[in-house]
Tab-separated table of C-alpha atoms in Angstrom:
chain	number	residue	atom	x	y	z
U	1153	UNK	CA	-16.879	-68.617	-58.511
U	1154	UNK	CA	-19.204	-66.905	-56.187
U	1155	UNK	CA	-19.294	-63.290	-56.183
U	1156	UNK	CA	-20.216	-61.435	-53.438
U	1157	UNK	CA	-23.750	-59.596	-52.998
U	1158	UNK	CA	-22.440	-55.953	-51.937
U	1159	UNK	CA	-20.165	-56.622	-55.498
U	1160	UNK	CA	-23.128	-58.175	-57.727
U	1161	UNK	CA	-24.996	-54.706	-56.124
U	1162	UNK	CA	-22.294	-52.577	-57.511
U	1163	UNK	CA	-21.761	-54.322	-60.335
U	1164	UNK	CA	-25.767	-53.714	-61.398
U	1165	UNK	CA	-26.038	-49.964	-60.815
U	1166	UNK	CA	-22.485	-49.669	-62.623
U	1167	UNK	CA	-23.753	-51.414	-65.267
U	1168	UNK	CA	-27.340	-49.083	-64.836
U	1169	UNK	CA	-24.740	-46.002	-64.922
U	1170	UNK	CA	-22.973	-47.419	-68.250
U	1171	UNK	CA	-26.152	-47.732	-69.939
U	1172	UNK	CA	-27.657	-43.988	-69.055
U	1173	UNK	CA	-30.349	-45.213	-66.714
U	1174	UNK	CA	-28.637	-42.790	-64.648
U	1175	UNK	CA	-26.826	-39.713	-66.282
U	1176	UNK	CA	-24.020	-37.478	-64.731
U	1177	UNK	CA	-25.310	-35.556	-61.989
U	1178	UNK	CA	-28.171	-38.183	-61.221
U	1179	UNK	CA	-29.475	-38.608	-57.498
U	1180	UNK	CA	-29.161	-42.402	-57.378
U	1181	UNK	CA	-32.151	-44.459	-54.739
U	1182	UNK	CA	-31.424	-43.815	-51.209
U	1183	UNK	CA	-29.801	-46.491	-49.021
U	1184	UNK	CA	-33.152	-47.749	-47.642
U	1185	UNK	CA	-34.591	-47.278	-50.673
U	1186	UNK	CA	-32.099	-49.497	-52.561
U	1187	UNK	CA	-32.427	-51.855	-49.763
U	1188	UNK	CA	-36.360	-52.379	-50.054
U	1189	UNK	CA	-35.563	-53.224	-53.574
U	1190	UNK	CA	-32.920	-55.369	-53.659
U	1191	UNK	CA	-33.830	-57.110	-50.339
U	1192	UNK	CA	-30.241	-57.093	-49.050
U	1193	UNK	CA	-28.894	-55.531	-45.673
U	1194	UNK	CA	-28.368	-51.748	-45.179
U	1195	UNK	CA	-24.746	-52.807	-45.007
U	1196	UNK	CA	-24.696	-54.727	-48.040
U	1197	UNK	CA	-26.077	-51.673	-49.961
U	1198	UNK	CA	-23.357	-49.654	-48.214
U	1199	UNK	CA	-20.491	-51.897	-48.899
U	1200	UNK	CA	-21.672	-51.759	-52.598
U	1201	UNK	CA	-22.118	-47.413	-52.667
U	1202	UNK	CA	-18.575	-47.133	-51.102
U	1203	UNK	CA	-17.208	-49.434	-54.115
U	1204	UNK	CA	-18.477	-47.364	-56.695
U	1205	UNK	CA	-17.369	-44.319	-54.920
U	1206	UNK	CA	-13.633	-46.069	-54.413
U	1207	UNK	CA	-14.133	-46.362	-58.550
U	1208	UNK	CA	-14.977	-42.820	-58.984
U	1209	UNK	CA	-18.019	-44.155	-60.674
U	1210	UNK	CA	-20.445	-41.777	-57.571
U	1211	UNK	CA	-19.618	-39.204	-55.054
U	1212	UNK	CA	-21.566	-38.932	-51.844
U	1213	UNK	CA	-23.257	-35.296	-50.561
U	1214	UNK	CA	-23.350	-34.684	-47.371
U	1215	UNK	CA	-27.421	-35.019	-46.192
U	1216	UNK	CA	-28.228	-35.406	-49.718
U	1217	UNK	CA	-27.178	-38.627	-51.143
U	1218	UNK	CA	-24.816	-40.730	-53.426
U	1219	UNK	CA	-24.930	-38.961	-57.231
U	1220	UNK	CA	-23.454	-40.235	-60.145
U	1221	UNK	CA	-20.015	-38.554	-60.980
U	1222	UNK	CA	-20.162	-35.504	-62.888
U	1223	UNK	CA	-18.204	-36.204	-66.218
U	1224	UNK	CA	-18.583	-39.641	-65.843
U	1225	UNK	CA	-17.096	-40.842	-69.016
U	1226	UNK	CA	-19.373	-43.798	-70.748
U	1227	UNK	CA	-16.553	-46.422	-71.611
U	1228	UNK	CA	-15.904	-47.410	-74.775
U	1229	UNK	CA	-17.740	-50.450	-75.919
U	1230	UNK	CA	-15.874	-52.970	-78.216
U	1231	UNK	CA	-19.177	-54.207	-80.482
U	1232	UNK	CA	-18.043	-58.481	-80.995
U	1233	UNK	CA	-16.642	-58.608	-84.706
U	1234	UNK	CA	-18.888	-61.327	-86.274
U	1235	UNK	CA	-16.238	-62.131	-88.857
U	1236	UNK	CA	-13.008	-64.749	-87.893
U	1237	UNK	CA	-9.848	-63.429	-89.032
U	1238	UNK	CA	-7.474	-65.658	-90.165
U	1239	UNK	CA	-4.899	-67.226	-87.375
U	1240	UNK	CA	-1.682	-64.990	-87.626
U	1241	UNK	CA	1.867	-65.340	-87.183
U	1242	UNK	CA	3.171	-62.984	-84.289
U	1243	UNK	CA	6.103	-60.883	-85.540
U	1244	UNK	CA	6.098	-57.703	-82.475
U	1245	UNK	CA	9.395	-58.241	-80.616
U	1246	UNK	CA	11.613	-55.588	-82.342
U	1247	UNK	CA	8.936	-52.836	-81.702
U	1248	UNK	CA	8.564	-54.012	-77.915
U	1249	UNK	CA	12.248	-54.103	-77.245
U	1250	UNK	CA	12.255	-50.367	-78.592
U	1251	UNK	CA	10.017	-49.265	-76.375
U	1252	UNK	CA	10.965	-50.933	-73.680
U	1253	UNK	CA	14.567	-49.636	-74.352
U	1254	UNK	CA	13.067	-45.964	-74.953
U	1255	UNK	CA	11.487	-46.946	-71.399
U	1256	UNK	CA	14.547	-46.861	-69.729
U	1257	UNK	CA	15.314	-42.821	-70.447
U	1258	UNK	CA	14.341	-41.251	-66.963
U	1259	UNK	CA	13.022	-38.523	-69.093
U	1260	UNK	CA	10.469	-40.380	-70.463
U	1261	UNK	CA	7.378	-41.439	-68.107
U	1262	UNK	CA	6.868	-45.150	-69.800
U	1263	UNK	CA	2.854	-45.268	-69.660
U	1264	UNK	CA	2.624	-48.226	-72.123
U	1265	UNK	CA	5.054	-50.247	-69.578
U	1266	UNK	CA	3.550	-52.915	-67.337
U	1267	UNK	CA	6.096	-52.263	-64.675
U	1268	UNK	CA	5.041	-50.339	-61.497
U	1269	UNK	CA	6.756	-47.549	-60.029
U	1270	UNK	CA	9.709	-48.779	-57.739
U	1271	UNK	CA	9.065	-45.756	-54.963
U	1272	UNK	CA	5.983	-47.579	-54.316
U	1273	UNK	CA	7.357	-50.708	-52.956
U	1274	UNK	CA	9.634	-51.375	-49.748
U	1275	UNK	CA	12.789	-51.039	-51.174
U	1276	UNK	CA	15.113	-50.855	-47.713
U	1277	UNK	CA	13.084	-54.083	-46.073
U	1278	UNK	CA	13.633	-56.263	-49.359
U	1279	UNK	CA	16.936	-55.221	-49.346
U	1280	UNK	CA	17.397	-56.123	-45.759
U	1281	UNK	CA	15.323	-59.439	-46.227
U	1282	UNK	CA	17.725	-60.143	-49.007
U	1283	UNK	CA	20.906	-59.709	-47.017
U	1284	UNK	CA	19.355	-61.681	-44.470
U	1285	UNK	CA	19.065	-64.551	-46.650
U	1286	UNK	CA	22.287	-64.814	-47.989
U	1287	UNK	CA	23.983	-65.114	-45.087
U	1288	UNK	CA	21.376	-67.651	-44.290
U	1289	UNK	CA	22.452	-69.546	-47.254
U	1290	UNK	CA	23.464	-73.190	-46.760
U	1291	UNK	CA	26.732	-74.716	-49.122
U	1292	UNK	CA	23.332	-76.863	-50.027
U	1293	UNK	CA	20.526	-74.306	-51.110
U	1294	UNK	CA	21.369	-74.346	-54.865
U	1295	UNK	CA	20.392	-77.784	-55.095
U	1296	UNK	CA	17.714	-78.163	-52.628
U	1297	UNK	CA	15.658	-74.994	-54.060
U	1298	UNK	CA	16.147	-76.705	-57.724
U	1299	UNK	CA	12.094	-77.191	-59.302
U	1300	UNK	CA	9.594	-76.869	-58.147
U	1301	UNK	CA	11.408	-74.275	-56.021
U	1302	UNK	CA	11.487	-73.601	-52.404
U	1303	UNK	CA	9.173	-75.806	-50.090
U	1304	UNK	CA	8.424	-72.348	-47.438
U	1305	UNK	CA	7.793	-70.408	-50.599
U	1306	UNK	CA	5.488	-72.829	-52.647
U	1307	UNK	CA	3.644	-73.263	-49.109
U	1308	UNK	CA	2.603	-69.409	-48.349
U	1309	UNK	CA	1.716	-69.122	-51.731
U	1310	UNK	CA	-0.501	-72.370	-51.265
U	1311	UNK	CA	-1.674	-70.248	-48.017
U	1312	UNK	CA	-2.570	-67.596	-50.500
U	1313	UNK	CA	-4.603	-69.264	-52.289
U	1314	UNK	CA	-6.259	-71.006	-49.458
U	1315	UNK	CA	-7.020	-67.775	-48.200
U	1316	UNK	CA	-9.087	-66.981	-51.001
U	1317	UNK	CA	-11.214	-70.299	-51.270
U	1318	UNK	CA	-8.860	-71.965	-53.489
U	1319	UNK	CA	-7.684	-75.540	-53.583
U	1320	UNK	CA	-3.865	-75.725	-54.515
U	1321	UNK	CA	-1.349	-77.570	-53.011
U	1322	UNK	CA	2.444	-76.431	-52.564
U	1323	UNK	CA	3.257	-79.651	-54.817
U	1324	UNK	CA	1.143	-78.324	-57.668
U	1325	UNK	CA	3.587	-75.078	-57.640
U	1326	UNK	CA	6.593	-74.271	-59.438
U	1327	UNK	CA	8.773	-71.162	-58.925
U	1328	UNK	CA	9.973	-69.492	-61.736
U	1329	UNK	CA	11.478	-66.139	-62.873
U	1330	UNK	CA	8.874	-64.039	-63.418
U	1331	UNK	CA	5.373	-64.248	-64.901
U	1332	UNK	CA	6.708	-64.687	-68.343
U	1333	UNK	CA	8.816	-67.651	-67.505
U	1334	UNK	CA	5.375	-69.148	-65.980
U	1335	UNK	CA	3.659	-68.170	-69.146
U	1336	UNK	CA	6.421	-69.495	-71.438
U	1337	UNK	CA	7.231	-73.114	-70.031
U	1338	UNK	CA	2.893	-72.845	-69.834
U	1339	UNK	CA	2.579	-72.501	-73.576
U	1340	UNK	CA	5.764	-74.820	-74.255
U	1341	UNK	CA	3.783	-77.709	-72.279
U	1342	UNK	CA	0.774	-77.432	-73.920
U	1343	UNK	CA	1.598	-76.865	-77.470
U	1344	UNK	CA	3.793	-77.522	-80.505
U	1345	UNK	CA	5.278	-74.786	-82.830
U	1346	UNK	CA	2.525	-74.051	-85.466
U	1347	UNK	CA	-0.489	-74.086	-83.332
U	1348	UNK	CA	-3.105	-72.082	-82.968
U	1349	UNK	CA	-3.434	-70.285	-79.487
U	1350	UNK	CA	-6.580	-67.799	-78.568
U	1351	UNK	CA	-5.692	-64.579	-77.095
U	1352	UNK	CA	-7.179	-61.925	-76.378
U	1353	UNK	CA	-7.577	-58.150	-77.957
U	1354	UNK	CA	-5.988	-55.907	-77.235
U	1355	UNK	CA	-3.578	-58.480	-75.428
U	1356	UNK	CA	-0.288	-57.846	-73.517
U	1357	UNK	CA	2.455	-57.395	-75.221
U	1358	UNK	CA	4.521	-60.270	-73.772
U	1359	UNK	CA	2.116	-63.143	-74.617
U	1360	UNK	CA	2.374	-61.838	-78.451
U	1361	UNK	CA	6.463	-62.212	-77.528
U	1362	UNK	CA	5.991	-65.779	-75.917
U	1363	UNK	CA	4.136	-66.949	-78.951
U	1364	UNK	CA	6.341	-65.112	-81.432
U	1365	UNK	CA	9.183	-66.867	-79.389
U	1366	UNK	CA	7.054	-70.544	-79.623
U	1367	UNK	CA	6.173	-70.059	-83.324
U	1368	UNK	CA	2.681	-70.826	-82.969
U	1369	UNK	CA	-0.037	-68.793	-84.398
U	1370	UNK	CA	-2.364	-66.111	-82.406
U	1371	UNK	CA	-6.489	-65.294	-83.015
U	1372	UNK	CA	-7.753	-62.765	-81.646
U	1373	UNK	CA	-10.682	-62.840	-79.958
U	1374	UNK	CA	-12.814	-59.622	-79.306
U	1375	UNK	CA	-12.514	-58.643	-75.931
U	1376	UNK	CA	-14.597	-55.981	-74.105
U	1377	UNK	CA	-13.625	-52.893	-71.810
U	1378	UNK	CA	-15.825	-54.275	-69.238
U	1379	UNK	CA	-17.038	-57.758	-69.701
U	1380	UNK	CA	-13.310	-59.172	-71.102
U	1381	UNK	CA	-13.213	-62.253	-73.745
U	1382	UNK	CA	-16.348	-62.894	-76.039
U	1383	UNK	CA	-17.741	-65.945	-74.872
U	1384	UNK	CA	-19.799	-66.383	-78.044
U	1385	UNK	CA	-16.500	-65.477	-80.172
U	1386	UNK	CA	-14.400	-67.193	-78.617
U	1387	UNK	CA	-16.630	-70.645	-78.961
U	1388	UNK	CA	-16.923	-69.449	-83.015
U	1389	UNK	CA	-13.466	-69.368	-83.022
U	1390	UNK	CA	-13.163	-72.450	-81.805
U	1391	UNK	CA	-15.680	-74.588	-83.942
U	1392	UNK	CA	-13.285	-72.567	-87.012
U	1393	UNK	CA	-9.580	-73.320	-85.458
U	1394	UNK	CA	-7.695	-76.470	-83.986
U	1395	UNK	CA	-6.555	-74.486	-81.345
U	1396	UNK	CA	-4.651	-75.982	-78.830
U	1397	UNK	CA	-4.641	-73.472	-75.925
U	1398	UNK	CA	-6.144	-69.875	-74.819
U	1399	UNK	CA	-4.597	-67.315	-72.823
U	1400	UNK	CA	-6.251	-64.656	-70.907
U	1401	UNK	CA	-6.625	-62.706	-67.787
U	1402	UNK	CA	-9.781	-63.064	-66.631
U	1403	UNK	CA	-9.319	-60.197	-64.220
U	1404	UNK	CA	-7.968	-56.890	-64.095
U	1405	UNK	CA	-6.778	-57.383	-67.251
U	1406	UNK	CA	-4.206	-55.385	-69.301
U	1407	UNK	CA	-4.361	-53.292	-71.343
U	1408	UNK	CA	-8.219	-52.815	-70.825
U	1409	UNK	CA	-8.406	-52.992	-66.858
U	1410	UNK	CA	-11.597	-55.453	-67.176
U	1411	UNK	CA	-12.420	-58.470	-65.403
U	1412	UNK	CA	-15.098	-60.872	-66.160
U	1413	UNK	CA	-18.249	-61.246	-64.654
U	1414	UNK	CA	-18.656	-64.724	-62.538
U	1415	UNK	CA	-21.141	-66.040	-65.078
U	1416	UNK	CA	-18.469	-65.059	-68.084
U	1417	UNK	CA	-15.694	-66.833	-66.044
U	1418	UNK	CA	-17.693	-70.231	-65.667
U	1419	UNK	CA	-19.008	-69.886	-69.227
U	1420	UNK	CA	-15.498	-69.530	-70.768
U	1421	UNK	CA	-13.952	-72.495	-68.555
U	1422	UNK	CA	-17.397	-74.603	-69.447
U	1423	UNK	CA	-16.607	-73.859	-73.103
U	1424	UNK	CA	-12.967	-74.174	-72.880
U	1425	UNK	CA	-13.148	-77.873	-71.519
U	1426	UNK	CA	-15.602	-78.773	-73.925
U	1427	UNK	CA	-12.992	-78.033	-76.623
U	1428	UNK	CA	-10.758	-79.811	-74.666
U	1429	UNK	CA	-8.248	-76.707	-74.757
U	1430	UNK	CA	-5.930	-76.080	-72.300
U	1431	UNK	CA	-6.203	-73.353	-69.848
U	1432	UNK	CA	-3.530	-70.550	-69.430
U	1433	UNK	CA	-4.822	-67.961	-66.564
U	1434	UNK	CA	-2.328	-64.812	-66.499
U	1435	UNK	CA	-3.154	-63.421	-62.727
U	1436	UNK	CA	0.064	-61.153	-62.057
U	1437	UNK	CA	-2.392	-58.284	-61.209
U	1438	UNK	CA	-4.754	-60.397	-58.749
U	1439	UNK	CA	-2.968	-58.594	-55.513
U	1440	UNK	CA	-3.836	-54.977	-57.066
U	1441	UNK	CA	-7.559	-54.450	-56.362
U	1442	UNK	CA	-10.070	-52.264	-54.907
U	1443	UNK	CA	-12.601	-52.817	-51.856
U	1444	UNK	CA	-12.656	-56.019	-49.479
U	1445	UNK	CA	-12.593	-58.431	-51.745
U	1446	UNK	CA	-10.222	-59.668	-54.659
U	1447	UNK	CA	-11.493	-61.162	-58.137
U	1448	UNK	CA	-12.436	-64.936	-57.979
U	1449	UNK	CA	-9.778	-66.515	-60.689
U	1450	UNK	CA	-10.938	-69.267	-63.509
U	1451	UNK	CA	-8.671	-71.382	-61.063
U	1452	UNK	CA	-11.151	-71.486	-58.599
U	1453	UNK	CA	-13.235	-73.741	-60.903
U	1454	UNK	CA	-14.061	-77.128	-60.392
U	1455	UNK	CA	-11.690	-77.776	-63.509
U	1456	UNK	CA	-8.422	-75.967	-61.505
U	1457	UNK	CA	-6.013	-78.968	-61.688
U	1458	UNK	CA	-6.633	-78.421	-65.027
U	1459	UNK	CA	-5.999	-74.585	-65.583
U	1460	UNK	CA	-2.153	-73.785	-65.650
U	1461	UNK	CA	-2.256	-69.985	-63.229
U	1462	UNK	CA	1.082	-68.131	-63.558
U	1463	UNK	CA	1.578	-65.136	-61.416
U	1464	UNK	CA	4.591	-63.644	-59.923
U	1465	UNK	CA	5.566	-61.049	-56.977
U	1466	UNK	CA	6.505	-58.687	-59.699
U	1467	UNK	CA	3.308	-56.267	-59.825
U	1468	UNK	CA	2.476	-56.087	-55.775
U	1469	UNK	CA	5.727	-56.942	-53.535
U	1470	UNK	CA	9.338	-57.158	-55.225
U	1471	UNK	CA	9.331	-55.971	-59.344
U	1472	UNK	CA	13.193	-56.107	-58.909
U	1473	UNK	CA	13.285	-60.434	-57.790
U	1474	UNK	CA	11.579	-61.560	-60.828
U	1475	UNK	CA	9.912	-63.856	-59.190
U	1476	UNK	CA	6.479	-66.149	-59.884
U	1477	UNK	CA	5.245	-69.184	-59.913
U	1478	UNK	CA	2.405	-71.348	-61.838
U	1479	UNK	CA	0.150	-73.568	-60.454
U	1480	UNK	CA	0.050	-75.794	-62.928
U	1481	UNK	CA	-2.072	-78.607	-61.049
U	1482	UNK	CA	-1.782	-81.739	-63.195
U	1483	UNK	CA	1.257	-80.048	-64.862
U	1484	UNK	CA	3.349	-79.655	-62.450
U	1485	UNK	CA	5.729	-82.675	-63.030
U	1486	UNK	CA	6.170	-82.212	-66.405
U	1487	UNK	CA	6.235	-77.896	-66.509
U	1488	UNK	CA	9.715	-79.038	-63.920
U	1489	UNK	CA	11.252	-81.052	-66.383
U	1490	UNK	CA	10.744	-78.015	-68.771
U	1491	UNK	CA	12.265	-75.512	-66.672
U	1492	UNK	CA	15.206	-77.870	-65.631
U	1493	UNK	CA	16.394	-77.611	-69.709
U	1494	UNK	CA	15.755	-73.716	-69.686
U	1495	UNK	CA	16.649	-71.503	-66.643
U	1496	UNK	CA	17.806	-74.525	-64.502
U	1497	UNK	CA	15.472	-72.578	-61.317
U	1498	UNK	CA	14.626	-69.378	-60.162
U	1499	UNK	CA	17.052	-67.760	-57.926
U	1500	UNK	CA	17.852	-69.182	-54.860
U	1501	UNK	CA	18.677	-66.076	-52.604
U	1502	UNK	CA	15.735	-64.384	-53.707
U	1503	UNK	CA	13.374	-67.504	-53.046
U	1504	UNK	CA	14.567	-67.792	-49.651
U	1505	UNK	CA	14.237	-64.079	-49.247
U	1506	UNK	CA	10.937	-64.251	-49.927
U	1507	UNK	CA	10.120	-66.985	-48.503
């Protein structure tokens, strides 16, 4: 899970900013000076200014400088709660479905929803793309997209991966609909109704419906607004509980917008197999990130055929298709033989459009 040097750079003087080394209004070191000190390239530094200024976190002056942002709000630091609460039964469906439902009013701008706006997103080309694969549509296709879903599909996404230093091959993938199908059959393979699963908090909203729906019970570990899951509570938790899985997203995750540092990532996987507890990464928001490079995922550990990663298309291409898929590595057999007693497959026009 390397992380690159312009990012680690950034990720030091945000950290620098967060902890008032440097106020508001602060002149930060000059380029060259920043490079003396740090040792790394004049481009490197660069790369790692621009970031923070992409963030908001700095502005740049013309012939003056980079200075941190003027109202610069410190964020809000959740201190680790040394005491365990006791594992929980999730009861939050009815509320959700009402605010989902009170959602739907076009009067009503739905800021607690995960969905994206739909004007952002190429309606008229997925709509074309679409038609186009209908009348592509063999008497055939029903059958021969059944799980683990279309061969062309499960292999870009494979490309995907591959593109980002990750080993995962299309036979490892299984197309589902949506994210919370992935998540779902995830927690259905891994677990029995009654156990205990670690989540995060705050968590999203549909992982406390998905084990509401499983009958297992949540705890909560503390997570923070910029460094994610507790490592240290989440190993108490686990010398307390006989928990059987954890859920998280170990990047850009909602509700909080954090993503773990590398050396949280590793430690959390490292800490996770020790337990021997099972692995379930939610990535839908992987796609949606700022600068050159996207977040390394738990998945690219040296434990991925073990780590179940659901994402779907959902978040950065097609929120309509309700489409995504879970590499679910040594799962992958068995998580198809779990969706072939639920939804059957995901849909077959939309999979080839896709595709």
């Amino acid at each position: 899970m390397t992380e690159s040097r312009y990012a680690q750079l950034a990720r030091t003087l945000r950290k620098q900013i967060d902890t008032q080394v440097w106020l508001p209004g602060d002149r930060l070191p000059s380029l060259r000076d920043t490079c003396k000190q740090s040792g790394l390239s004049l481009m490197t530094v660069l790369q790692a200014y621009q970031l923070l200024e992409s963030q908001g976190v700095i502005v740049a002056r013309p012939q003056s400088g980079y200075y941190v942002a003027a109202g610069l709000q410190r964020p809000v630091r959740h201190q680790p709660d040394e005491r365990l609460h006791a594992a929980e039964q999730v009861d939050v469906n009815d509320a959700i479905f009402d605010i989902l439902k009170a959602g739907q009013d076009p009067g009503v701008v739905p800021l607690g929803s995960a969905f994206p706006d739909p004007t952002l997103f190429p309606q008229p080309r997925l709509a074309r793309s679409l038609a186009s694969a209908v009348r592509r549509m063999s008497p055939h296709s029903a059958t021969a997209n059944l799980p683990p879903g279309n061969e062309e599909l499960r292999r870009s996404i494979a490309q995907r991966y591959a593109q980002n230093g990750i080993e995962v091959a299309p036979d490892e993938i299984v197309i589902t609909s949506g994210a919370m199908e992935s998540l779902g059959l995830s927690l259905q393979m891994v677990t029995e109704p009654g156990d205990w699963v670690a989540i995060e908090s705050p968590a999203f909203y549909g992982v406390l419906q998905a084990i509401e729906r499983r009958k297992l019970k949540a705890v909560a570990i503390p997570t923070d607004v910029r460094y994610g899951m507790d490592p240290d509570a989440l190993e108490k938790a686990l010398e307390t509980y006989p928990i059987k899985a954890c859920w998280l997203m170990s990047s850009y995750q909602n509700p909080l917008g954090c993503t773990l540092p590398p050396e949280n990532k590793a430690r959390l996987v490292d800490i996770l197999q020790a337990h021997q507890v099972a692995i379930i990464e939610d990535d839908v928001y992987s796609e949606l990130y700022f600068g050159s490079e996207r977040a390394v995922p738990l998945k690219a550990s040296s434990y991925r055929s073990e780590i179940l990663h659901c994402s779907s298309f959902s978040k950065c291409l097609a929120p309509g298709f309700r489409v995504g898929w879970v590499a679910a590595g040594a799962y992958a057999e068995r998580i198809q033989r779990l969706q072939l007693m639920s939804t059957l497959s995901a849909s077959v026009p939309v999979q080839l459009a896709l595709a």
